[in-house]
Short mmCIF file of C-alpha atoms in Angstrom, two decimals:
data_model
loop_
_atom_site.label_atom_id
_atom_site.label_comp_id
_atom_site.label_asym_id
_atom_site.label_seq_id
_atom_site.Cartn_x
_atom_site.Cartn_y
_atom_site.Cartn_z
CA MET A 21 10.62 -0.75 -10.21
CA ILE A 22 10.52 2.24 -7.86
CA SER A 23 13.75 3.68 -6.45
CA LEU A 24 14.02 6.00 -3.45
CA ASN A 25 17.25 7.98 -3.61
CA HIS A 26 18.37 9.90 -0.52
CA LEU A 27 14.73 10.74 0.16
CA THR A 28 13.86 13.10 3.01
CA ILE A 29 10.19 13.33 3.97
CA GLY A 30 8.27 15.74 6.15
CA TYR A 31 6.38 19.02 5.99
CA GLN A 32 7.26 22.49 4.73
CA GLN A 33 5.08 25.37 5.96
CA LYS A 34 6.42 28.81 5.09
CA ASN A 35 9.77 28.96 6.89
CA ASN A 36 9.02 25.99 9.14
CA ARG A 37 10.56 22.74 7.89
CA LYS A 38 9.73 19.59 9.85
CA VAL A 39 11.77 16.53 8.90
CA VAL A 40 10.06 13.22 9.69
CA ALA A 41 12.66 10.84 8.19
CA GLU A 42 15.72 11.44 6.05
CA ASP A 43 18.17 9.80 3.66
CA ILE A 44 15.85 6.91 2.76
CA ASN A 45 17.33 4.62 0.10
CA ALA A 46 15.40 1.56 -1.08
CA THR A 47 13.81 -0.15 -4.07
CA LEU A 48 10.36 -1.64 -4.59
CA HIS A 49 10.01 -4.53 -7.04
CA ALA A 50 7.16 -5.79 -9.18
CA GLY A 51 5.50 -9.05 -8.13
CA GLU A 52 6.29 -8.56 -4.44
CA LEU A 53 4.32 -7.71 -1.32
CA THR A 54 6.41 -5.30 0.76
CA CYS A 55 5.32 -4.36 4.28
CA LEU A 56 6.37 -1.13 5.98
CA ILE A 57 6.71 -1.58 9.73
CA GLY A 58 7.91 0.56 12.63
CA PRO A 59 6.68 2.34 15.76
CA ASN A 60 3.91 4.93 15.83
CA GLY A 61 5.01 8.38 14.74
CA VAL A 62 8.09 7.22 12.85
CA GLY A 63 6.71 8.43 9.50
CA LYS A 64 5.11 5.43 7.81
CA SER A 65 2.00 7.31 6.69
CA THR A 66 4.10 10.31 5.65
CA LEU A 67 6.24 8.04 3.47
CA LEU A 68 3.15 6.52 1.86
CA ARG A 69 1.68 9.97 1.17
CA THR A 70 4.97 11.07 -0.37
CA LEU A 71 5.21 7.99 -2.59
CA SER A 72 1.59 8.55 -3.66
CA ALA A 73 2.30 12.20 -4.62
CA PHE A 74 -0.12 13.49 -1.99
CA GLN A 75 2.71 15.62 -0.61
CA PRO A 76 6.15 16.52 -2.00
CA PRO A 77 9.42 15.24 -0.61
CA LEU A 78 11.65 17.71 1.21
CA SER A 79 14.65 16.48 -0.74
CA GLY A 80 15.91 13.48 -2.63
CA ASP A 81 14.01 11.72 -5.36
CA ILE A 82 11.53 8.95 -6.18
CA ILE A 83 12.22 7.38 -9.56
CA TYR A 84 9.62 5.37 -11.48
CA GLN A 85 10.20 3.36 -14.64
CA VAL A 86 7.29 4.40 -16.85
CA SER A 87 6.26 4.39 -20.48
CA SER A 88 4.61 7.27 -22.27
CA ASP A 89 1.08 6.20 -21.24
CA GLY A 90 2.03 5.91 -17.56
CA SER A 91 2.26 2.14 -17.30
CA ALA A 92 5.18 0.45 -15.56
CA ALA A 93 7.74 -0.73 -18.05
CA SER A 94 11.47 -0.87 -18.57
CA ALA A 95 11.34 2.50 -20.27
CA THR A 96 12.35 6.02 -19.31
CA PRO A 97 13.14 6.59 -15.64
CA LEU A 98 11.14 9.59 -14.44
CA SER A 99 11.10 11.45 -11.17
CA LEU A 100 7.74 11.50 -9.39
CA SER A 101 7.69 15.28 -9.82
CA GLN A 102 7.84 14.86 -13.61
CA LEU A 103 4.76 12.65 -13.86
CA THR A 104 1.48 14.20 -14.98
CA ASP A 105 -1.81 13.60 -13.18
CA ARG A 106 -2.87 11.36 -16.07
CA GLN A 107 0.28 9.27 -15.77
CA LEU A 108 -0.11 9.02 -12.00
CA SER A 109 -3.73 7.86 -12.30
CA ARG A 110 -2.60 4.97 -14.51
CA LEU A 111 0.48 4.18 -12.47
CA ILE A 112 -0.51 4.30 -8.79
CA GLY A 113 -3.60 3.01 -6.98
CA VAL A 114 -4.06 3.99 -3.33
CA VAL A 115 -6.18 2.33 -0.64
CA LEU A 116 -6.49 4.40 2.54
CA THR A 117 -7.61 3.40 6.02
CA THR A 118 -10.48 5.90 5.92
CA LYS A 119 -13.83 4.22 5.37
CA PRO A 120 -15.68 5.45 2.26
CA ASP A 121 -18.53 7.70 3.36
CA VAL A 122 -21.05 6.92 0.62
CA GLN A 123 -24.74 6.08 0.63
CA ASN A 124 -27.00 4.46 -1.97
CA MET A 125 -24.16 3.18 -4.12
CA THR A 126 -23.61 -0.48 -4.92
CA VAL A 127 -20.29 -2.27 -4.62
CA TYR A 128 -20.19 -2.60 -8.41
CA GLU A 129 -20.73 1.14 -8.88
CA LEU A 130 -17.98 2.07 -6.43
CA VAL A 131 -15.48 -0.38 -7.92
CA ALA A 132 -16.35 1.03 -11.35
CA LEU A 133 -15.01 4.41 -10.19
CA GLY A 134 -11.58 2.84 -10.57
CA ARG A 135 -12.07 3.06 -14.33
CA SER A 136 -12.22 6.88 -14.26
CA PRO A 137 -8.70 7.32 -15.74
CA TYR A 138 -9.96 5.54 -18.86
CA THR A 139 -13.61 6.50 -19.27
CA GLY A 140 -13.24 10.12 -20.36
CA PHE A 141 -15.27 13.16 -19.33
CA TRP A 142 -18.71 11.47 -19.27
CA GLY A 143 -17.56 8.41 -17.34
CA ARG A 144 -19.41 5.94 -19.52
CA LEU A 145 -18.27 2.34 -19.13
CA SER A 146 -17.46 0.37 -22.25
CA ASP A 147 -17.85 -3.39 -22.46
CA GLU A 148 -14.12 -3.66 -21.73
CA ASP A 149 -14.49 -1.44 -18.65
CA ARG A 150 -17.37 -3.54 -17.35
CA ALA A 151 -15.33 -6.72 -17.87
CA VAL A 152 -12.41 -5.22 -15.89
CA VAL A 153 -14.74 -4.22 -13.05
CA ALA A 154 -16.33 -7.67 -12.89
CA GLU A 155 -12.93 -9.38 -12.96
CA SER A 156 -11.60 -7.12 -10.20
CA ILE A 157 -14.56 -7.91 -7.97
CA GLU A 158 -14.09 -11.64 -8.54
CA MET A 159 -10.34 -11.45 -7.87
CA VAL A 160 -10.91 -10.30 -4.29
CA GLY A 161 -13.68 -12.82 -3.73
CA ILE A 162 -16.72 -10.54 -3.34
CA GLY A 163 -18.65 -11.44 -6.48
CA ASN A 164 -21.68 -12.22 -4.34
CA LEU A 165 -21.64 -8.65 -2.99
CA SER A 166 -21.59 -6.72 -6.26
CA GLN A 167 -25.18 -5.44 -5.91
CA ARG A 168 -25.00 -4.79 -2.15
CA MET A 169 -25.13 -1.21 -0.92
CA VAL A 170 -21.74 -0.01 0.33
CA GLN A 171 -23.12 1.10 3.71
CA THR A 172 -24.27 -2.47 4.48
CA LEU A 173 -20.78 -4.01 4.23
CA SER A 174 -18.62 -5.22 7.09
CA ASP A 175 -15.17 -3.69 7.56
CA GLY A 176 -13.48 -6.65 5.87
CA GLU A 177 -15.89 -6.57 2.92
CA ARG A 178 -15.38 -2.83 2.58
CA GLN A 179 -11.60 -3.22 2.45
CA LYS A 180 -11.87 -5.88 -0.24
CA MET A 181 -14.16 -3.56 -2.21
CA MET A 182 -11.56 -0.77 -2.06
CA ILE A 183 -8.84 -3.17 -3.20
CA ALA A 184 -11.10 -4.22 -6.08
CA LYS A 185 -11.45 -0.54 -7.01
CA ALA A 186 -7.65 -0.22 -7.08
CA LEU A 187 -7.44 -3.36 -9.24
CA ALA A 188 -10.04 -1.93 -11.62
CA GLN A 189 -7.78 1.10 -12.02
CA GLN A 190 -5.27 -1.33 -13.60
CA THR A 191 -2.22 0.35 -12.11
CA PRO A 192 1.03 -1.61 -11.79
CA ILE A 193 1.52 -0.17 -8.28
CA ILE A 194 -0.85 -0.27 -5.29
CA TYR A 195 -0.13 1.47 -1.99
CA LEU A 196 -2.19 0.65 1.09
CA ASP A 197 -2.22 2.41 4.47
CA GLU A 198 -3.05 -0.01 7.30
CA PRO A 199 -5.37 -2.25 5.22
CA THR A 200 -5.94 -4.62 8.16
CA ALA A 201 -7.03 -1.93 10.61
CA PHE A 202 -10.47 -2.57 12.17
CA LEU A 203 -10.42 -6.27 11.18
CA ASP A 204 -10.53 -9.32 13.46
CA TYR A 205 -7.52 -11.64 13.33
CA PRO A 206 -8.89 -14.20 10.82
CA SER A 207 -9.90 -11.31 8.54
CA LYS A 208 -6.44 -9.73 8.92
CA ALA A 209 -4.79 -13.00 7.87
CA ASP A 210 -7.20 -13.35 4.94
CA MET A 211 -6.45 -9.78 3.80
CA MET A 212 -2.67 -10.23 3.95
CA GLN A 213 -2.86 -13.54 2.09
CA LEU A 214 -5.07 -11.90 -0.55
CA LEU A 215 -2.56 -9.07 -1.11
CA HIS A 216 0.35 -11.51 -1.29
CA ARG A 217 -1.53 -13.61 -3.83
CA LEU A 218 -2.45 -10.56 -5.94
CA ALA A 219 1.16 -9.33 -6.02
CA HIS A 220 2.39 -12.68 -7.27
CA GLN A 221 -0.47 -13.44 -9.67
CA THR A 222 -0.63 -9.99 -11.27
CA SER A 223 3.07 -8.98 -10.99
CA LYS A 224 2.00 -5.73 -9.33
CA THR A 225 4.10 -3.85 -6.82
CA ILE A 226 2.06 -3.89 -3.60
CA PHE A 227 3.37 -1.82 -0.70
CA LEU A 228 1.55 -1.39 2.59
CA SER A 229 2.05 -0.07 6.10
CA THR A 230 0.97 -2.28 8.97
CA HIS A 231 1.16 -2.74 12.73
CA ASP A 232 0.29 -6.44 12.40
CA LEU A 233 3.87 -7.57 12.86
CA GLU A 234 3.27 -11.29 13.24
CA LEU A 235 1.40 -11.43 9.94
CA ALA A 236 3.94 -9.23 8.15
CA LEU A 237 6.75 -11.51 9.29
CA GLN A 238 4.95 -14.54 7.87
CA VAL A 239 3.42 -13.18 4.67
CA ALA A 240 5.55 -10.31 3.29
CA ASP A 241 8.14 -10.97 0.60
CA ARG A 242 10.14 -8.03 1.91
CA LEU A 243 10.05 -5.73 4.94
CA TRP A 244 10.94 -2.07 5.30
CA LEU A 245 11.67 -1.26 8.94
CA MET A 246 11.63 2.40 9.97
CA GLN A 247 13.08 3.33 13.35
CA PRO A 248 13.82 6.78 14.79
CA GLY A 249 17.44 7.75 14.32
CA HIS A 250 18.29 4.71 12.19
CA PRO A 251 18.60 4.18 8.42
CA LEU A 252 15.78 2.27 6.78
CA SER A 253 16.33 -1.49 7.15
CA VAL A 254 15.26 -3.52 4.10
CA GLY A 255 15.18 -7.28 3.70
CA THR A 256 13.24 -10.47 4.20
CA ALA A 257 11.93 -11.28 7.67
CA ARG A 258 14.68 -13.87 8.00
CA SER A 259 17.50 -11.52 6.98
CA LEU A 260 16.31 -8.73 9.30
CA ALA A 261 16.03 -11.27 12.10
CA LEU A 262 19.57 -12.55 11.54
CA ASP A 263 21.18 -9.09 11.36
CA GLY A 264 19.52 -8.00 14.61
CA SER A 265 17.26 -5.31 13.15
CA LEU A 266 14.01 -6.90 14.32
CA SER A 267 15.38 -7.63 17.78
CA ALA A 268 16.50 -4.01 18.13
CA PHE A 269 12.96 -2.92 17.24
CA LEU A 270 10.99 -5.45 19.27
CA ASP A 271 13.04 -6.44 22.30
CA ARG A 272 12.15 -4.47 25.44
CA PRO A 273 11.07 -5.24 29.00
CA GLY A 274 8.15 -7.66 28.78
CA LEU A 275 8.67 -8.44 25.08
CA HIS A 276 11.12 -10.76 23.33
CA PHE A 277 11.68 -11.55 19.65
CA ASP A 278 13.07 -14.97 18.75
CA PRO A 279 15.15 -14.59 15.55
CA GLN A 280 15.14 -18.33 14.91
CA THR A 281 11.38 -18.86 14.89
CA LEU A 282 10.36 -15.25 14.04
CA ALA A 283 8.04 -15.42 17.05
CA ILE A 284 7.21 -12.50 19.35
CA HIS A 285 6.81 -13.52 23.00
CA VAL A 286 5.22 -11.58 25.84
CA VAL A 287 7.44 -12.17 28.86
CA SER A 288 5.77 -12.38 32.26
CA ALA A 289 7.18 -10.11 34.95
#
């Protein structure tokens, strides 16, 4: 479980403090797919970077339940700032939107990089490491691509490869920034269904930002809705529809959200 307590996110440069979002309170649970939604510029990527320890929070705290080796467990609650790099590498996997810029590396070799927290200085794979890599590749359905060169993959295949790398890292938490970007609609649906299935089958905490609202409404176990000037809204698609949060976000001239069917309609002028 991950708890955000009065979290304020943004950027601190010398005496210049830029607040992106403040007083965020929420909890992420194991075995759930949670989707972070909201308008452009509201701070979704900043929140993901803060949760991933890529940048520090301005105030507040992020609490993880971790054991001494960095795995998720009902053990000592620790602030993100207290976790070592070794603990973080075994706790959090991150999949970014940026395409991997690599040449002459196979899918298997790239996924195997996910084992780096366990392989030691020389990076030699044990039989156990190789079994984890192979299983991770099979779990995302790209076993037939394991010997393909990374640069020959489609966008959808490349995203699945990066998710397999995160799975090979064997972290209880995976954060993803816009994992369906650059994909056609069938591939977007396939990706969201894959992540939902992985969360439930592996009991991992999977948290992602997305602009694919229709899919998030249908597939996510829980939604986090960020809106400028409003507290973070957390709940299922149905609960956020019934309390008016989704209508407040989506309804505008030319666009209508139906809280009963969870459908988004473009309204002709």
